[in-house]
mmCIF file of C-alpha atoms in Angstrom:
data_model
loop_
_atom_site.group_PDB
_atom_site.id
_atom_site.type_symbol
_atom_site.label_atom_id
_atom_site.label_comp_id
_atom_site.label_asym_id
_atom_site.label_seq_id
_atom_site.Cartn_x
_atom_site.Cartn_y
_atom_site.Cartn_z
ATOM 1 C CA UNK A 1 15.696 13.630 11.288
ATOM 2 C CA UNK A 2 18.871 13.849 9.238
ATOM 3 C CA UNK A 3 20.277 16.543 11.528
ATOM 4 C CA UNK A 4 19.502 14.477 14.623
ATOM 5 C CA UNK A 5 21.046 11.325 13.177
ATOM 6 C CA UNK A 6 24.161 13.217 12.098
ATOM 7 C CA UNK A 7 24.530 14.736 15.574
ATOM 8 C CA UNK A 8 24.028 11.351 17.205
ATOM 9 C CA UNK A 9 26.617 9.732 14.958
ATOM 10 C CA UNK A 10 29.131 12.492 15.638
ATOM 11 C CA UNK A 11 28.620 12.233 19.405
ATOM 12 C CA UNK A 12 28.951 8.471 19.481
ATOM 13 C CA UNK A 13 32.082 8.586 17.367
ATOM 14 C CA UNK A 14 33.692 11.073 19.776
ATOM 15 C CA UNK A 15 32.583 9.409 23.007
ATOM 16 C CA UNK A 16 32.450 5.708 22.162
ATOM 17 C CA UNK A 17 34.726 5.350 19.172
ATOM 18 C CA UNK A 18 34.267 4.203 15.602
ATOM 19 C CA UNK A 19 33.878 0.501 16.340
ATOM 20 C CA UNK A 20 31.384 0.629 19.232
ATOM 21 C CA UNK A 21 28.070 -1.174 18.514
ATOM 22 C CA UNK A 22 26.119 2.019 19.282
ATOM 23 C CA UNK A 23 28.204 3.970 16.752
ATOM 24 C CA UNK A 24 27.637 1.282 14.155
ATOM 25 C CA UNK A 25 23.890 1.439 14.854
ATOM 26 C CA UNK A 26 23.930 5.206 14.319
ATOM 27 C CA UNK A 27 25.711 4.735 10.993
ATOM 28 C CA UNK A 28 22.990 2.348 9.909
ATOM 29 C CA UNK A 29 20.294 4.736 11.135
ATOM 30 C CA UNK A 30 21.560 7.627 9.039
ATOM 31 C CA UNK A 31 22.077 5.345 6.040
ATOM 32 C CA UNK A 32 18.531 4.002 6.394
ATOM 33 C CA UNK A 33 17.213 7.564 6.322
ATOM 34 C CA UNK A 34 19.090 8.169 3.083
ATOM 35 C CA UNK A 35 17.658 4.928 1.652
ATOM 36 C CA UNK A 36 14.122 6.024 2.450
ATOM 37 C CA UNK A 37 14.766 9.203 0.457
ATOM 38 C CA UNK A 38 16.280 7.323 -2.470
ATOM 39 C CA UNK A 39 19.736 8.767 -1.733
ATOM 40 C CA UNK A 40 21.452 5.449 -2.361
ATOM 41 C CA UNK A 41 24.888 6.783 -3.295
ATOM 42 C CA UNK A 42 25.052 8.585 0.057
ATOM 43 C CA UNK A 43 23.753 5.582 1.977
ATOM 44 C CA UNK A 44 26.198 3.045 0.581
ATOM 45 C CA UNK A 45 29.471 4.326 2.156
ATOM 46 C CA UNK A 46 27.782 4.530 5.563
ATOM 47 C CA UNK A 47 26.437 1.005 5.212
ATOM 48 C CA UNK A 48 29.861 -0.279 4.206
ATOM 49 C CA UNK A 49 31.252 1.279 7.403
ATOM 50 C CA UNK A 50 28.392 -0.196 9.446
ATOM 51 C CA UNK A 51 29.022 -3.687 8.115
ATOM 52 C CA UNK A 52 32.772 -3.431 8.684
ATOM 53 C CA UNK A 53 32.247 -2.055 12.185
ATOM 54 C CA UNK A 54 29.695 -4.724 13.059
ATOM 55 C CA UNK A 55 32.104 -7.494 12.034
ATOM 56 C CA UNK A 56 34.586 -6.139 14.593
ATOM 57 C CA UNK A 57 32.199 -5.048 17.344
ATOM 58 C CA UNK A 58 29.608 -7.823 17.434
ATOM 59 C CA UNK A 59 29.720 -11.574 18.052
ATOM 60 C CA UNK A 60 29.875 -13.700 14.923
ATOM 61 C CA UNK A 61 26.433 -14.196 13.420
ATOM 62 C CA UNK A 62 24.766 -11.411 15.420
ATOM 63 C CA UNK A 63 21.436 -10.421 13.903
ATOM 64 C CA UNK A 64 22.432 -6.737 13.799
ATOM 65 C CA UNK A 65 25.140 -7.643 11.277
ATOM 66 C CA UNK A 66 22.492 -9.443 9.246
ATOM 67 C CA UNK A 67 20.309 -6.342 9.366
ATOM 68 C CA UNK A 68 23.144 -4.076 8.178
ATOM 69 C CA UNK A 69 23.990 -6.508 5.380
ATOM 70 C CA UNK A 70 20.326 -6.495 4.391
ATOM 71 C CA UNK A 71 20.317 -2.699 4.158
ATOM 72 C CA UNK A 72 23.550 -2.819 2.184
ATOM 73 C CA UNK A 73 22.201 -5.451 -0.210
ATOM 74 C CA UNK A 74 18.995 -3.544 -0.889
ATOM 75 C CA UNK A 75 20.982 -0.373 -1.519
ATOM 76 C CA UNK A 76 23.438 -2.084 -3.842
ATOM 77 C CA UNK A 77 20.513 -3.512 -5.782
ATOM 78 C CA UNK A 78 19.176 0.010 -6.336
ATOM 79 C CA UNK A 79 22.654 1.063 -7.472
ATOM 80 C CA UNK A 80 22.675 -1.890 -9.917
ATOM 81 C CA UNK A 81 25.799 -3.327 -8.304
ATOM 82 C CA UNK A 82 24.318 -6.788 -8.554
ATOM 83 C CA UNK A 83 27.232 -9.120 -7.670
ATOM 84 C CA UNK A 84 27.961 -7.116 -4.509
ATOM 85 C CA UNK A 85 24.255 -7.018 -3.663
ATOM 86 C CA UNK A 86 23.986 -10.790 -4.075
ATOM 87 C CA UNK A 87 26.918 -11.359 -1.740
ATOM 88 C CA UNK A 88 25.476 -9.079 0.956
ATOM 89 C CA UNK A 89 21.939 -10.442 0.716
ATOM 90 C CA UNK A 90 23.075 -14.069 0.683
ATOM 91 C CA UNK A 91 24.952 -13.534 3.937
ATOM 92 C CA UNK A 92 22.041 -11.534 5.372
ATOM 93 C CA UNK A 93 19.575 -14.347 4.662
ATOM 94 C CA UNK A 94 21.857 -16.881 6.323
ATOM 95 C CA UNK A 95 22.546 -14.807 9.437
ATOM 96 C CA UNK A 96 18.970 -13.653 9.945
ATOM 97 C CA UNK A 97 17.556 -17.141 9.420
ATOM 98 C CA UNK A 98 19.984 -18.614 11.959
ATOM 99 C CA UNK A 99 19.571 -15.801 14.499
ATOM 100 C CA UNK A 100 15.892 -14.867 14.192
ATOM 101 C CA UNK A 101 14.218 -17.769 12.399
ATOM 102 C CA UNK A 102 12.408 -18.295 9.107
ATOM 103 C CA UNK A 103 9.304 -16.358 10.153
ATOM 104 C CA UNK A 104 10.872 -13.111 11.361
ATOM 105 C CA UNK A 105 10.100 -9.910 9.475
ATOM 106 C CA UNK A 106 13.791 -9.164 8.859
ATOM 107 C CA UNK A 107 14.365 -12.652 7.459
ATOM 108 C CA UNK A 108 11.366 -12.353 5.155
ATOM 109 C CA UNK A 109 12.586 -8.950 3.967
ATOM 110 C CA UNK A 110 15.980 -10.445 3.143
ATOM 111 C CA UNK A 111 14.423 -13.368 1.262
ATOM 112 C CA UNK A 112 12.255 -10.941 -0.711
ATOM 113 C CA UNK A 113 15.362 -8.855 -1.370
ATOM 114 C CA UNK A 114 17.013 -11.874 -2.969
ATOM 115 C CA UNK A 115 13.938 -12.520 -5.111
ATOM 116 C CA UNK A 116 13.797 -8.880 -6.217
ATOM 117 C CA UNK A 117 17.527 -8.851 -6.965
ATOM 118 C CA UNK A 118 17.231 -11.813 -9.308
ATOM 119 C CA UNK A 119 13.983 -10.521 -10.803
ATOM 120 C CA UNK A 120 15.458 -7.187 -11.934
ATOM 121 C CA UNK A 121 18.206 -9.154 -13.661
ATOM 122 C CA UNK A 122 15.720 -11.444 -15.386
ATOM 123 C CA UNK A 123 17.131 -14.497 -13.572
ATOM 124 C CA UNK A 124 13.727 -16.088 -13.061
ATOM 125 C CA UNK A 125 15.029 -19.583 -12.348
ATOM 126 C CA UNK A 126 16.920 -18.094 -9.403
ATOM 127 C CA UNK A 127 13.852 -16.120 -8.276
ATOM 128 C CA UNK A 128 11.626 -19.184 -7.914
ATOM 129 C CA UNK A 129 13.099 -20.863 -4.792
ATOM 130 C CA UNK A 130 12.987 -17.609 -2.834
ATOM 131 C CA UNK A 131 9.381 -16.907 -3.827
ATOM 132 C CA UNK A 132 8.430 -20.496 -2.964
ATOM 133 C CA UNK A 133 10.034 -19.968 0.431
ATOM 134 C CA UNK A 134 8.203 -16.664 0.928
ATOM 135 C CA UNK A 135 4.859 -18.207 0.035
ATOM 136 C CA UNK A 136 5.370 -21.133 2.405
ATOM 137 C CA UNK A 137 6.144 -18.836 5.333
ATOM 138 C CA UNK A 138 3.397 -16.317 4.514
ATOM 139 C CA UNK A 139 0.825 -19.114 4.278
ATOM 140 C CA UNK A 140 1.961 -20.605 7.569
ATOM 141 C CA UNK A 141 1.758 -17.259 9.338
ATOM 142 C CA UNK A 142 -1.651 -16.493 7.833
ATOM 143 C CA UNK A 143 -3.040 -19.845 8.970
ATOM 144 C CA UNK A 144 -2.210 -19.229 12.618
ATOM 145 C CA UNK A 145 -5.285 -18.671 14.837
ATOM 146 C CA UNK A 146 -3.788 -15.411 16.106
ATOM 147 C CA UNK A 147 -2.844 -14.089 12.653
ATOM 148 C CA UNK A 148 -3.269 -10.322 12.355
ATOM 149 C CA UNK A 149 -5.136 -8.649 9.522
ATOM 150 C CA UNK A 150 -1.871 -7.272 8.145
ATOM 151 C CA UNK A 151 -0.392 -10.782 8.044
ATOM 152 C CA UNK A 152 -3.403 -12.063 6.100
ATOM 153 C CA UNK A 153 -3.227 -9.139 3.702
ATOM 154 C CA UNK A 154 0.502 -9.646 3.073
ATOM 155 C CA UNK A 155 -0.110 -13.308 2.283
ATOM 156 C CA UNK A 156 -2.991 -12.467 -0.054
ATOM 157 C CA UNK A 157 -1.017 -9.802 -1.931
ATOM 158 C CA UNK A 158 1.920 -12.156 -2.427
ATOM 159 C CA UNK A 159 -0.370 -14.894 -3.767
ATOM 160 C CA UNK A 160 -1.907 -12.406 -6.204
ATOM 161 C CA UNK A 161 1.199 -10.667 -7.521
ATOM 162 C CA UNK A 162 4.253 -12.906 -7.102
ATOM 163 C CA UNK A 163 6.577 -13.829 -9.925
ATOM 164 C CA UNK A 164 6.711 -16.304 -11.583
ATOM 165 C CA UNK A 165 2.941 -16.116 -12.205
ATOM 166 C CA UNK A 166 2.411 -19.883 -12.005
ATOM 167 C CA UNK A 167 3.027 -19.667 -8.245
ATOM 168 C CA UNK A 168 0.002 -17.407 -7.741
ATOM 169 C CA UNK A 169 -3.139 -18.686 -6.017
ATOM 170 C CA UNK A 170 -6.004 -16.171 -6.380
ATOM 171 C CA UNK A 171 -8.567 -18.438 -4.679
ATOM 172 C CA UNK A 172 -6.467 -18.765 -1.529
ATOM 173 C CA UNK A 173 -5.724 -15.048 -1.706
ATOM 174 C CA UNK A 174 -9.442 -14.260 -1.810
ATOM 175 C CA UNK A 175 -10.007 -16.233 1.379
ATOM 176 C CA UNK A 176 -7.169 -14.467 3.203
ATOM 177 C CA UNK A 177 -8.116 -10.999 1.917
ATOM 178 C CA UNK A 178 -11.771 -11.491 2.859
ATOM 179 C CA UNK A 179 -10.797 -12.407 6.410
ATOM 180 C CA UNK A 180 -8.401 -9.448 6.680
ATOM 181 C CA UNK A 181 -11.190 -7.057 5.728
ATOM 182 C CA UNK A 182 -13.677 -8.722 8.067
ATOM 183 C CA UNK A 183 -11.199 -8.200 10.919
ATOM 184 C CA UNK A 184 -10.836 -4.488 10.104
ATOM 185 C CA UNK A 185 -14.444 -3.793 9.199
ATOM 186 C CA UNK A 186 -13.596 -2.818 5.642
ATOM 187 C CA UNK A 187 -11.961 0.422 6.778
ATOM 188 C CA UNK A 188 -8.437 -0.093 5.403
ATOM 189 C CA UNK A 189 -8.039 1.133 1.824
ATOM 190 C CA UNK A 190 -4.963 -1.013 1.199
ATOM 191 C CA UNK A 191 -6.655 -4.185 2.409
ATOM 192 C CA UNK A 192 -9.707 -3.403 0.264
ATOM 193 C CA UNK A 193 -7.426 -2.918 -2.739
ATOM 194 C CA UNK A 194 -6.044 -6.426 -2.183
ATOM 195 C CA UNK A 195 -9.561 -7.830 -1.898
ATOM 196 C CA UNK A 196 -10.602 -6.089 -5.123
ATOM 197 C CA UNK A 197 -7.687 -7.629 -7.004
ATOM 198 C CA UNK A 198 -8.541 -11.050 -5.579
ATOM 199 C CA UNK A 199 -12.106 -10.761 -6.846
ATOM 200 C CA UNK A 200 -10.869 -9.575 -10.241
ATOM 201 C CA UNK A 201 -8.452 -12.477 -10.633
ATOM 202 C CA UNK A 202 -11.076 -15.021 -9.548
ATOM 203 C CA UNK A 203 -13.501 -13.744 -12.191
ATOM 204 C CA UNK A 204 -15.792 -11.328 -10.329
ATOM 205 C CA UNK A 205 -14.719 -7.989 -11.789
ATOM 206 C CA UNK A 206 -18.064 -6.360 -10.940
ATOM 207 C CA UNK A 207 -17.304 -6.967 -7.262
ATOM 208 C CA UNK A 208 -13.737 -5.788 -7.801
ATOM 209 C CA UNK A 209 -14.982 -2.469 -9.171
ATOM 210 C CA UNK A 210 -17.332 -1.988 -6.233
ATOM 211 C CA UNK A 211 -14.618 -2.693 -3.653
ATOM 212 C CA UNK A 212 -11.959 -0.603 -5.419
ATOM 213 C CA UNK A 213 -14.305 2.391 -5.483
ATOM 214 C CA UNK A 214 -14.909 1.932 -1.765
ATOM 215 C CA UNK A 215 -11.150 1.779 -1.150
ATOM 216 C CA UNK A 216 -10.584 5.032 -3.056
ATOM 217 C CA UNK A 217 -13.390 6.731 -1.119
ATOM 218 C CA UNK A 218 -11.507 6.058 2.127
ATOM 219 C CA UNK A 219 -8.369 7.894 1.008
ATOM 220 C CA UNK A 220 -7.764 11.458 2.197
ATOM 221 C CA UNK A 221 -8.178 14.226 -0.393
ATOM 222 C CA UNK A 222 -5.226 15.081 -2.614
ATOM 223 C CA UNK A 223 -2.800 13.213 -4.794
ATOM 224 C CA UNK A 224 -0.768 10.329 -3.421
ATOM 225 C CA UNK A 225 1.004 7.282 -4.777
ATOM 226 C CA UNK A 226 -1.697 5.068 -3.228
ATOM 227 C CA UNK A 227 -4.555 6.973 -4.852
ATOM 228 C CA UNK A 228 -2.767 6.789 -8.202
ATOM 229 C CA UNK A 229 -2.245 3.030 -7.841
ATOM 230 C CA UNK A 230 -5.851 2.353 -6.839
ATOM 231 C CA UNK A 231 -7.308 4.547 -9.578
ATOM 232 C CA UNK A 232 -5.083 2.813 -12.135
ATOM 233 C CA UNK A 233 -6.368 -0.589 -11.048
ATOM 234 C CA UNK A 234 -9.951 0.682 -11.086
ATOM 235 C CA UNK A 235 -9.478 1.768 -14.697
ATOM 236 C CA UNK A 236 -7.987 -1.621 -15.566
ATOM 237 C CA UNK A 237 -10.951 -3.455 -14.054
ATOM 238 C CA UNK A 238 -13.354 -1.156 -15.875
ATOM 239 C CA UNK A 239 -11.689 -1.739 -19.224
ATOM 240 C CA UNK A 240 -11.502 -5.511 -18.825
ATOM 241 C CA UNK A 241 -14.979 -5.942 -20.303
ATOM 242 C CA UNK A 242 -16.214 -7.886 -17.297
ATOM 243 C CA UNK A 243 -17.440 -5.158 -15.026
ATOM 244 C CA UNK A 244 -18.780 -2.332 -17.149
#
């Protein structure tokens, strides 16, 4: 993938020029690949070029600029360049909200990015309004008649794990997680993991243990980050004194 992105970027630079929207998109594509691999120091210069290029090549307030600023802000957060990250994410939230709306995935990612940025700095009073906003949108999306199982699961997980803890709502999360698993027939290990946590936090740890074991049984053989996470939670439920 890296080789293909590099070739694409080189070709677009030669044929279209540095400031063409397609060249800027290729810059962001290669940078996003680096981000996925945790290669943040390599991603950042490309993202800086993408943002600069987008400001010249795209209409003011174009959602692609918001997307590049989002990538830049998330990367800068990982690099612990917090003031720069805050500037990029603040602009990303504004542009994406105006261009795509409150409910769009990119907008929600940017809002969560702001919450995470403040959280890692311990600025919990600044975290709160962004988490409140996330919860409001996630609840609204989950309450739609055509809500997908993944939408319900995302809402449930947020209500179970968000910071600050006083914003959590395990009872509402249990309702959403139960519905998500009914829609998928209890075949999604991640959704079952959410349901297990909801049962645990609403006081039924015996049920949580049963569901977590079922979730683990659905995972393919071998070690993975998901298996490790689920087995860790299973051990926590088992040691809580409520479920054996």
